[in-house]
CSV table of C-alpha atoms in Angstrom, one decimal:
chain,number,residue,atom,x,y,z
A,1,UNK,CA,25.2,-15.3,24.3
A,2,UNK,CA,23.5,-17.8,22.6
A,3,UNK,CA,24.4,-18.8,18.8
A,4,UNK,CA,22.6,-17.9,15.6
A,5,UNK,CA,20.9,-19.8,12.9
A,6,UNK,CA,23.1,-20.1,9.3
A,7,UNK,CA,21.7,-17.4,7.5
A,8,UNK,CA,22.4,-18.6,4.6
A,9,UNK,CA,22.1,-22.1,3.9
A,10,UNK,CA,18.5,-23.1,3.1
A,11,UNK,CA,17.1,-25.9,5.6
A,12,UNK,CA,20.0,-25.0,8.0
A,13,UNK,CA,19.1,-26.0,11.9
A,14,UNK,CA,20.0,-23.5,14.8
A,15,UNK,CA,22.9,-25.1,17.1
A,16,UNK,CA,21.5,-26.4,20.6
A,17,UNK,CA,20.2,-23.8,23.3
A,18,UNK,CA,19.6,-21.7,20.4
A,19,UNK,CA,16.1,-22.1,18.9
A,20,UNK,CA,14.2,-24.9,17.1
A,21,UNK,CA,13.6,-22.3,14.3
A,22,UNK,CA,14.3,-23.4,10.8
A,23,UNK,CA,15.0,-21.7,7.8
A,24,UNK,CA,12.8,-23.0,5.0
A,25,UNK,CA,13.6,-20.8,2.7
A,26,UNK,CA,16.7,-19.5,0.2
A,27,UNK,CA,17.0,-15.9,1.2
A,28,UNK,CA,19.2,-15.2,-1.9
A,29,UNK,CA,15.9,-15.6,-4.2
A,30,UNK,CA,14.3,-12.8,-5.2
A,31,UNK,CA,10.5,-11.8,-7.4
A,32,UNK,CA,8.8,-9.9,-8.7
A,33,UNK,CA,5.1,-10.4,-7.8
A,34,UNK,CA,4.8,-8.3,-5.2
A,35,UNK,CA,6.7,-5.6,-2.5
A,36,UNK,CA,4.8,-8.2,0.2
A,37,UNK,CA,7.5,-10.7,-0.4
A,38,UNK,CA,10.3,-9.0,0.8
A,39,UNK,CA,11.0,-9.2,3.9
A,40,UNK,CA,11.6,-6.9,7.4
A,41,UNK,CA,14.3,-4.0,6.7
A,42,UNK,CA,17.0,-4.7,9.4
A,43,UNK,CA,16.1,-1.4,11.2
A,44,UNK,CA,12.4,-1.8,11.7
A,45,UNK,CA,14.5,-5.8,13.1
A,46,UNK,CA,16.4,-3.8,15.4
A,47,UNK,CA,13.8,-1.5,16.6
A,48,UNK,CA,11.0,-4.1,17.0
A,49,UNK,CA,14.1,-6.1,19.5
A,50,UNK,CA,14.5,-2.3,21.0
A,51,UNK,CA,11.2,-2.5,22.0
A,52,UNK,CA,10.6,-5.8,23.7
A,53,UNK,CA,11.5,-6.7,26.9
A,54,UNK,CA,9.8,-5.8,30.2
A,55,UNK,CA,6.0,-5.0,30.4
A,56,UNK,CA,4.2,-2.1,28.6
A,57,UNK,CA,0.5,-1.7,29.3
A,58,UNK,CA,-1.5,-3.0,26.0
A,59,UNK,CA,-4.0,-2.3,23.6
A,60,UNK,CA,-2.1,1.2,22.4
A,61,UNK,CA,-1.4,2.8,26.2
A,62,UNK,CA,2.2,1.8,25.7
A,63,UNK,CA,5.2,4.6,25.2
A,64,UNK,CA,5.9,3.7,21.8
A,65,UNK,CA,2.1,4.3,20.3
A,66,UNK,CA,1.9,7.7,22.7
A,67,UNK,CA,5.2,8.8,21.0
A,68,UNK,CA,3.8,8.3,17.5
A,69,UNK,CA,1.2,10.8,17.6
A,70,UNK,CA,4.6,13.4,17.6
A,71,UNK,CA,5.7,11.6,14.8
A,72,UNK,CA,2.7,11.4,12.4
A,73,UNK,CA,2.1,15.2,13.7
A,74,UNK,CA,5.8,16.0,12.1
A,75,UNK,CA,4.6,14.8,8.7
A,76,UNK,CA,0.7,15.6,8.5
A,77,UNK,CA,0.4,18.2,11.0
A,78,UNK,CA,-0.7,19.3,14.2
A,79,UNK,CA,-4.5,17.5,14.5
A,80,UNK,CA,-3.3,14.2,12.9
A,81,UNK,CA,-4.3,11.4,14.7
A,82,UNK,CA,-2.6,8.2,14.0
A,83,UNK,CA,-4.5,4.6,14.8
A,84,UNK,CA,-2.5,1.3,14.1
A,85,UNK,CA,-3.7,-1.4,12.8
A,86,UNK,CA,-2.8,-5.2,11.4
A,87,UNK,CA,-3.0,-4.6,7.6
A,88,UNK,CA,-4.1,-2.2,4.9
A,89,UNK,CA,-8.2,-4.0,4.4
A,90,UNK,CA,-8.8,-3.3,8.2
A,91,UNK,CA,-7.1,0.2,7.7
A,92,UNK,CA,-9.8,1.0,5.2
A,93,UNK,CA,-12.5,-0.7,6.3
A,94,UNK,CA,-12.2,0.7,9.6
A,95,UNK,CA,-11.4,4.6,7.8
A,96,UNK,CA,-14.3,4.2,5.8
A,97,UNK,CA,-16.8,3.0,8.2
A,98,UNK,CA,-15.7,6.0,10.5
A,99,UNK,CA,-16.7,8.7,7.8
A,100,UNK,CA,-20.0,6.7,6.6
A,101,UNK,CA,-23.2,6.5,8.1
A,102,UNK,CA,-25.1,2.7,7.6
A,103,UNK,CA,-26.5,4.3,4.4
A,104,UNK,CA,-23.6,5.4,3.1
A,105,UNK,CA,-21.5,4.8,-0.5
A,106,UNK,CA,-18.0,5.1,-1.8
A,107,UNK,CA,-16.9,6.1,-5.0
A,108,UNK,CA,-14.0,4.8,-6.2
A,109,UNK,CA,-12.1,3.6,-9.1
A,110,UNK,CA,-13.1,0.0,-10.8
A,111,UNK,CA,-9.3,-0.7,-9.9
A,112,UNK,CA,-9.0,0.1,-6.6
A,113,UNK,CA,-8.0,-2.2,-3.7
A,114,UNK,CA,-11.3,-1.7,-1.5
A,115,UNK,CA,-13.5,-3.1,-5.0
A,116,UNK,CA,-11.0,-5.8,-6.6
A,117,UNK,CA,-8.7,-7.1,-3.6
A,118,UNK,CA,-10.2,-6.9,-0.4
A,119,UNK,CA,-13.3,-10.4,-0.6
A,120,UNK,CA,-15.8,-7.6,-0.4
A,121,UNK,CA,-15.0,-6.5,3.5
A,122,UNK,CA,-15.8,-2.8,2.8
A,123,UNK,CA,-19.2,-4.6,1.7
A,124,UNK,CA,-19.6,-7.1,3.9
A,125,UNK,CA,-17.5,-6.3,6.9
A,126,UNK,CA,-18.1,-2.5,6.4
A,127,UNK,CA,-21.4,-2.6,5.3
A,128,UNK,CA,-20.6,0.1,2.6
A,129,UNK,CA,-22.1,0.2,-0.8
A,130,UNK,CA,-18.9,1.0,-3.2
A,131,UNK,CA,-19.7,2.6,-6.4
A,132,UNK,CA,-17.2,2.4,-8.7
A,133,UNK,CA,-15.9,4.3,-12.0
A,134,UNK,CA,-13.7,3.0,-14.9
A,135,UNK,CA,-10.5,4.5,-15.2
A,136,UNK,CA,-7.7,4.2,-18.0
A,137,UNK,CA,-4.8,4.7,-15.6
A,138,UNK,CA,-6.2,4.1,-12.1
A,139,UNK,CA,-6.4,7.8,-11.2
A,140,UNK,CA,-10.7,9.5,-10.5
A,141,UNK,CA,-11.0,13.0,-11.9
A,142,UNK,CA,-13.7,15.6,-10.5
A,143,UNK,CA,-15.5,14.6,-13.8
A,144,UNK,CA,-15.2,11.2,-13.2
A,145,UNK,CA,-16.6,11.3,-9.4
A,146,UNK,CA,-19.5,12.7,-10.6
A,147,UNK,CA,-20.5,9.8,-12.9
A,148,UNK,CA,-21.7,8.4,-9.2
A,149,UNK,CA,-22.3,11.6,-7.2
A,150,UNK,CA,-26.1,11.7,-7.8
A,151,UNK,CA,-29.1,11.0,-5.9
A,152,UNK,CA,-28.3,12.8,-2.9
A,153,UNK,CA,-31.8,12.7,-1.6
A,154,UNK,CA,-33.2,9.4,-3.4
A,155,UNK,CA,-34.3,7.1,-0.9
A,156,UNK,CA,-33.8,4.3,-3.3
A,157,UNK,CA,-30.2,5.0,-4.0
A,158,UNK,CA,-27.2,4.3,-1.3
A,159,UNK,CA,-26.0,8.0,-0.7
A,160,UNK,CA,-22.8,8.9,-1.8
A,161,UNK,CA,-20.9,10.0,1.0
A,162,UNK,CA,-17.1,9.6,0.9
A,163,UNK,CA,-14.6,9.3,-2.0
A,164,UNK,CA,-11.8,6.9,-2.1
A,165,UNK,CA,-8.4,7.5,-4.0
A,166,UNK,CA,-5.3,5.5,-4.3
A,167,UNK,CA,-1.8,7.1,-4.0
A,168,UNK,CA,0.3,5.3,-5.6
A,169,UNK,CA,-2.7,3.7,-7.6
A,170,UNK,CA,-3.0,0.3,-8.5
A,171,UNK,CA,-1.7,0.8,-11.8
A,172,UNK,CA,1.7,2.6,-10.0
A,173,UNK,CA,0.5,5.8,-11.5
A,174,UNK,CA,0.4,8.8,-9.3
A,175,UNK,CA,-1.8,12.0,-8.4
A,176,UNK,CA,0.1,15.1,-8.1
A,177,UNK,CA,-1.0,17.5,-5.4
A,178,UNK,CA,-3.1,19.7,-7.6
A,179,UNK,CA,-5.2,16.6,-8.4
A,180,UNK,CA,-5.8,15.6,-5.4
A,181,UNK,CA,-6.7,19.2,-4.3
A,182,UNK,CA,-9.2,19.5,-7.2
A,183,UNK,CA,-10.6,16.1,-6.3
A,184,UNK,CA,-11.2,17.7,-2.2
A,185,UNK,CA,-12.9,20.6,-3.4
A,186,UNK,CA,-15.6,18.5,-5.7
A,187,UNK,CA,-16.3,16.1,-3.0
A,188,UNK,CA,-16.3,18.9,0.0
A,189,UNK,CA,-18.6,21.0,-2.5
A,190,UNK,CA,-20.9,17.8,-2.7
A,191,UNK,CA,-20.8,17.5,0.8
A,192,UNK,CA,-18.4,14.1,0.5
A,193,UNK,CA,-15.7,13.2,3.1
A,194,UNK,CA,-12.4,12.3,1.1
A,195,UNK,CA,-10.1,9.0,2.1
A,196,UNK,CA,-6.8,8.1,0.6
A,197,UNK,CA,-5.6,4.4,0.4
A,198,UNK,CA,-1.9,5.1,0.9
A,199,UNK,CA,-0.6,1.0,0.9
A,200,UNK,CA,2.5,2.7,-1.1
A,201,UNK,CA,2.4,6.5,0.2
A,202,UNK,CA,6.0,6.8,0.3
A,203,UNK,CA,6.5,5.5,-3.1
A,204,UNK,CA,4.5,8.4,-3.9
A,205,UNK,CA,6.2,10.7,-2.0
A,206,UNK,CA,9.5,9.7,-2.9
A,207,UNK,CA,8.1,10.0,-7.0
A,208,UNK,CA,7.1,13.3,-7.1
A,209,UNK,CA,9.8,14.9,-4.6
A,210,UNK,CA,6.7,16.0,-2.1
A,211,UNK,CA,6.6,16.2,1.9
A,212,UNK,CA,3.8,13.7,3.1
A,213,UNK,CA,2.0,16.9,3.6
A,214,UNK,CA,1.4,18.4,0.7
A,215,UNK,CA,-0.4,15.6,-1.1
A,216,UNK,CA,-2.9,15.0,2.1
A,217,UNK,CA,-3.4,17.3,4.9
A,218,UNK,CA,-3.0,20.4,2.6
A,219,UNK,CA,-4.8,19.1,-0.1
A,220,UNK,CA,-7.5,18.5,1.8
A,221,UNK,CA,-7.9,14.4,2.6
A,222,UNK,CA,-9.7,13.6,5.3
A,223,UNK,CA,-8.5,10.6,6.3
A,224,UNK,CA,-6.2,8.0,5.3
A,225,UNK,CA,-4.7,4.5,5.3
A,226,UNK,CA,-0.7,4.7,5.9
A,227,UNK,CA,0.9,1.5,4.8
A,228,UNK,CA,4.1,0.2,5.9
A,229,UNK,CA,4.2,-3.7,5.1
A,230,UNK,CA,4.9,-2.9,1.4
A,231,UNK,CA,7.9,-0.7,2.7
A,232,UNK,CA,9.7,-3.1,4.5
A,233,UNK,CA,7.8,-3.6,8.0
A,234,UNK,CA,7.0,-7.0,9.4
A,235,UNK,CA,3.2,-6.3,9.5
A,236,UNK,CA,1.0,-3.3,10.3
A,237,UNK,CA,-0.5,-0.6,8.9
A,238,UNK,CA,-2.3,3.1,10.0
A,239,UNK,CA,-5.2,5.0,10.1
A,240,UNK,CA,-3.9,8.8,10.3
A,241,UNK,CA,-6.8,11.6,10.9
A,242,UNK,CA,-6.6,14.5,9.2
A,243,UNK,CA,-10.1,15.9,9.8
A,244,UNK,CA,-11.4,15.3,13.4
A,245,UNK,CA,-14.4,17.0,12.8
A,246,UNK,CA,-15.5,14.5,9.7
A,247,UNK,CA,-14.4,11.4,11.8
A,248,UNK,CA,-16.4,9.9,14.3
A,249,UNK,CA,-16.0,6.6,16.8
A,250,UNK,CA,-12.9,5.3,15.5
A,251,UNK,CA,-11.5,4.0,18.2
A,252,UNK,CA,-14.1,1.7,19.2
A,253,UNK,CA,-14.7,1.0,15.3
A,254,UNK,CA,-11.0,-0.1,15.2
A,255,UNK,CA,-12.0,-2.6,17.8
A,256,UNK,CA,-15.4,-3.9,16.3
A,257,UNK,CA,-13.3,-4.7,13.3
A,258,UNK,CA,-10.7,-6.5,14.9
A,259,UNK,CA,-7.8,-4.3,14.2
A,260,UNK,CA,-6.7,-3.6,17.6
A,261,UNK,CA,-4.0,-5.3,18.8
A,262,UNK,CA,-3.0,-6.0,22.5
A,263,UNK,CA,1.1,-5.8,21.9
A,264,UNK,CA,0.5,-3.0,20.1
A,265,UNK,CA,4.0,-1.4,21.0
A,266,UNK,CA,5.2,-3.5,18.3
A,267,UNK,CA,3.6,-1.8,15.5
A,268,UNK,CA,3.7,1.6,16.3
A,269,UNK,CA,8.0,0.9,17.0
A,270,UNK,CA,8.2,-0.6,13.7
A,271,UNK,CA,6.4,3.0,12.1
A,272,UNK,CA,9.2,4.6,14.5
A,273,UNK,CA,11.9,3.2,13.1
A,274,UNK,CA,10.4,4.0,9.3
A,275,UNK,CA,9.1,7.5,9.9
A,276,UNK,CA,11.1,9.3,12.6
A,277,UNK,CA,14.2,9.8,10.3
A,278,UNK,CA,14.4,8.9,6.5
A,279,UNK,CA,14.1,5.4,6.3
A,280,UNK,CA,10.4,5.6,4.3
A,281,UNK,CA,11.8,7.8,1.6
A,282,UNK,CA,15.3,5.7,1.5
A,283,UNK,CA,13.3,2.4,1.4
A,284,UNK,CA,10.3,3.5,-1.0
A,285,UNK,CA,13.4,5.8,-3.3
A,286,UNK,CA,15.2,2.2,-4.0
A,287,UNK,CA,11.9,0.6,-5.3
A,288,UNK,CA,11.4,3.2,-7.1
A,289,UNK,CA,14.5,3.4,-9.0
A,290,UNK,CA,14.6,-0.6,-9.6
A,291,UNK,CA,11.5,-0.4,-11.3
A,292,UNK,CA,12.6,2.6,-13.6
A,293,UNK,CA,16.0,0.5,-14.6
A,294,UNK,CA,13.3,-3.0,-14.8
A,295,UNK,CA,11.7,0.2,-17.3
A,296,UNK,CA,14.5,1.4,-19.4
A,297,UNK,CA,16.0,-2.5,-19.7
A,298,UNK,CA,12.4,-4.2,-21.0
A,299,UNK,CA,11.6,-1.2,-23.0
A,300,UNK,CA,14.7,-2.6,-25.4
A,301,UNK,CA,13.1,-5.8,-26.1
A,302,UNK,CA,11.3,-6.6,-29.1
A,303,UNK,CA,7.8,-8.0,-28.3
A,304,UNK,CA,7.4,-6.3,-24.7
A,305,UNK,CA,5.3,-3.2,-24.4
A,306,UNK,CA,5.1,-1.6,-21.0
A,307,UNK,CA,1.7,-0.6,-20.7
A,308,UNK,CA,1.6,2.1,-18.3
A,309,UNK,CA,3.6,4.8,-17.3
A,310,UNK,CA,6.4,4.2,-14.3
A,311,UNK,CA,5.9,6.4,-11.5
A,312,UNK,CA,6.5,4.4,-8.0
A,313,UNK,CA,7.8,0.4,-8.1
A,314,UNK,CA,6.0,-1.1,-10.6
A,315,UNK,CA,6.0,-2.0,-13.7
A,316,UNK,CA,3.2,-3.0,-16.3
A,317,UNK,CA,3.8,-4.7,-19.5
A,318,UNK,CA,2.3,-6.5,-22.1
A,319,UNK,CA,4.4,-10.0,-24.0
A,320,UNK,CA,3.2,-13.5,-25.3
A,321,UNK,CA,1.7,-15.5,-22.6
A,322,UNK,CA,3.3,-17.9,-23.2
A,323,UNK,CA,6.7,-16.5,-22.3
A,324,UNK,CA,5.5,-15.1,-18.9
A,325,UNK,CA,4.4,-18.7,-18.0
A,326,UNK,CA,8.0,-19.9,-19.0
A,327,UNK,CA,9.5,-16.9,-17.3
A,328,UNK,CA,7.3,-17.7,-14.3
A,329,UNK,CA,8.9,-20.8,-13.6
A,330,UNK,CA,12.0,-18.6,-12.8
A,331,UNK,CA,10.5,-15.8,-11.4
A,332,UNK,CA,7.4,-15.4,-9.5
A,333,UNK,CA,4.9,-12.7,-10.7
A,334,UNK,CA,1.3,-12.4,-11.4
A,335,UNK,CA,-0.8,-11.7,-14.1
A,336,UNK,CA,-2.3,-8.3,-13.9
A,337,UNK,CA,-5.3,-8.9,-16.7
A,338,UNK,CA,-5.9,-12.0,-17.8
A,339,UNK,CA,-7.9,-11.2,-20.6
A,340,UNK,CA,-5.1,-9.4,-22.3
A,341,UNK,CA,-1.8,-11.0,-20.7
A,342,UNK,CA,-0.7,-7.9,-19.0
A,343,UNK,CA,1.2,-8.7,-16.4
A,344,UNK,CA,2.6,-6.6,-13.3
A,345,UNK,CA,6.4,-6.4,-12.0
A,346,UNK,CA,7.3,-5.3,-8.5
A,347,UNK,CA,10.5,-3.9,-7.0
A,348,UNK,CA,10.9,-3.8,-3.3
A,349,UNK,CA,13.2,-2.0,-1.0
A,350,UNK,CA,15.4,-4.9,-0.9
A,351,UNK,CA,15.4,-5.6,-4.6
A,352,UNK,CA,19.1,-5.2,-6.4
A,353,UNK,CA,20.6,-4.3,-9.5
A,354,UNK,CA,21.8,-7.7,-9.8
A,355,UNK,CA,18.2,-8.5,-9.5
A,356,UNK,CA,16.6,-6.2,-12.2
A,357,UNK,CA,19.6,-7.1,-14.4
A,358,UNK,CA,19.0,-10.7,-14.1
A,359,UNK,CA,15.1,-10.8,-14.4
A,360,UNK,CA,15.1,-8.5,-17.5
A,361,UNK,CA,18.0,-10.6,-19.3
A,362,UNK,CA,15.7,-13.7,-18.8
A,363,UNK,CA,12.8,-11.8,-20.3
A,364,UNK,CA,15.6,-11.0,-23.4
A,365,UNK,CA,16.3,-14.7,-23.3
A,366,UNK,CA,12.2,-16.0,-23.3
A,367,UNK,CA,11.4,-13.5,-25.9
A,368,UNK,CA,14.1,-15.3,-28.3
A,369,UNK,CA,12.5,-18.4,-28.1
A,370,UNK,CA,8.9,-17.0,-28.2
């Protein structure tokens, strides 16, 4: 048996015959920019080292993806069809382009993922016109879809085609099943596909108490991206079909958009370890709840207004600038708008009380001196 790195001392070197691996890093220090930052959850470790060793044959004809067909089936039902890939823009670009033809538009919201975060690749990689709609809380309505869906037969116009949601949104709000239902029907009665960007799906799930199910396959989504990264996996995220019939060429789309990967074994074993017992809900349940006490303790603080309402691990809020570019020298988060100075707190499946505790008596102790 070989010995181990420190795992806690910053800069510490592994002993000889061990590994020239160094940690750069002090794992005791925590954010609050983003659930990317955290790192792997010590299962998904322990599975990904369950799964290596010996050879498995590659590109997805390996026992662990085979098995997780069972697995997705348990939570979205008997057709699902789940595809891994490396990370949530490939997920939906590659979803997307498999329920578009080359003419082809999405409606979405102005906040969502596909229009502000992803360098254009539904556009440029995907080749997908996106029209967007503005929303005050992140979330499209039946009446707000059909601000785009129009021009169904105009030549001149890129035809709306698909419909793009966010679950949790970008905002952390959340749809509840009957919205999302309502949302199916318009688009299926305009002849529209429906996709769901699930990046935090079980943060969702966890908020509103739901199976996986009830919010997608019975609602009536099509198809959707089915994050993981954000919920405590080393990398890798999912394209899970719901509707065969809407979907077409995905697995060779996958591969034009350089999404599948050769050791795939090691994705689909890390979504194993997350979805075959309760280990999404437990993770994505945590985040949640830090971000309600991150709530209740900022809400008690003259000068901070949180913006929007807390319904998965985030938190939005507005305060002087100038204290969240003091309290960013302690703490790493981002500024949501810059225009206004709202800014955006995340909790992770890793984050503590200690943490929350910590962060918001700091924001108590900025807003003193502000």
């Amino acid at each position: 048996m070989t010995d181990s790195i420190d795992n806690t001392t910053p800069g510490a070197t592994a002993p000889t015959g061990s590994t020239d691996a160094v940690r750069r890093h002090d794992p005791q220090v925590r954010g609050f920019a983003s659930d990317n930052y955290a790192g792997v959850h010590p299962e998904v470790l322990a599975a990904l080292a369950l799964a290596n060793g010996g050879h498995q044959v590659s590109y997805g004809d390996d026992a662990y993806t085979d098995h997780l067909q069972e697995i997705f089936r348990g939570h979205f039902g008997p057709t699902a069809e789940v595809f891994p890939v490396f990370n949530g823009t490939g997920a939906n670009v590659t979803a997307l382009q498999a329920i578009t033809e080359r003419w082809g538009a999405v409606i979405c919201a102005e906040s969502a993922h596909i229009q502000v975060d992803e360098c254009g690749a539904p556009e440029r990689v995907g080749g997908l016109k996106l029209l967007t709609v503005p929303t005050e809380d992140g979330k499209l309505t039946p009446e707000l879809i059909d601000r785009q869906a129009y021009g169904f037969d105009d030549e001149h116009r890129a035809q709306p085609q698909v419909v793009s949601i966010t679950q949790t949104t970008e905002l952390g709000t959340l749809y509840t099943p009957e919205e999302i239902r309502a949302i199916c029907d318009h688009a299926h009665a305009l002849g529209m596909a429906v996709h769901l960007d699930g990046a935090r799906i079980a943060n969702a799930a966890a908020s509103l108490g739901e199976p996986l199910a009830r919010f997608t396959t019975e609602a009536g989504v099509d198809i959707l991206s089915f994050g993981g990264t954000k919920n405590g996996l080393l990398l890798g995220e999912c394209v899970v079909v719901l509707s065969p019939e809407r979907v077409r060429a995905l697995k060779h789309l996958r591969k034009l958009s350089m999404q599948l990967a050769s050791k795939m074994r090691f994705v689909s074993v890390q979504f194993e370890a997350l979805l075959a017992g309760d280990l999404w809900l437990r993770s994505a349940s945590h985040a949640n709840a830090m971000a309600r006490r991150l709530e209740q303790a900022v809400r008690g603080i003259d000068g901070v207004t949180v913006t929007q309402r807390v319904q998965s691990n985030a938190v939005f809020a507005l305060l002087p600038r100038e204290v969240s570019e003091r309290l960013q020298k302690r703490y790493r988060f981002y500024f949501w708008n810059e225009a206004t100075g709202e800014v955006r707190w995340m909790c992770a499946f890793d984050t503590t009380e200690e943490d929350v505790d910590g962060f918001a008596a700091a924001v108590a102790e900025e807003m003193r001196d502000a």
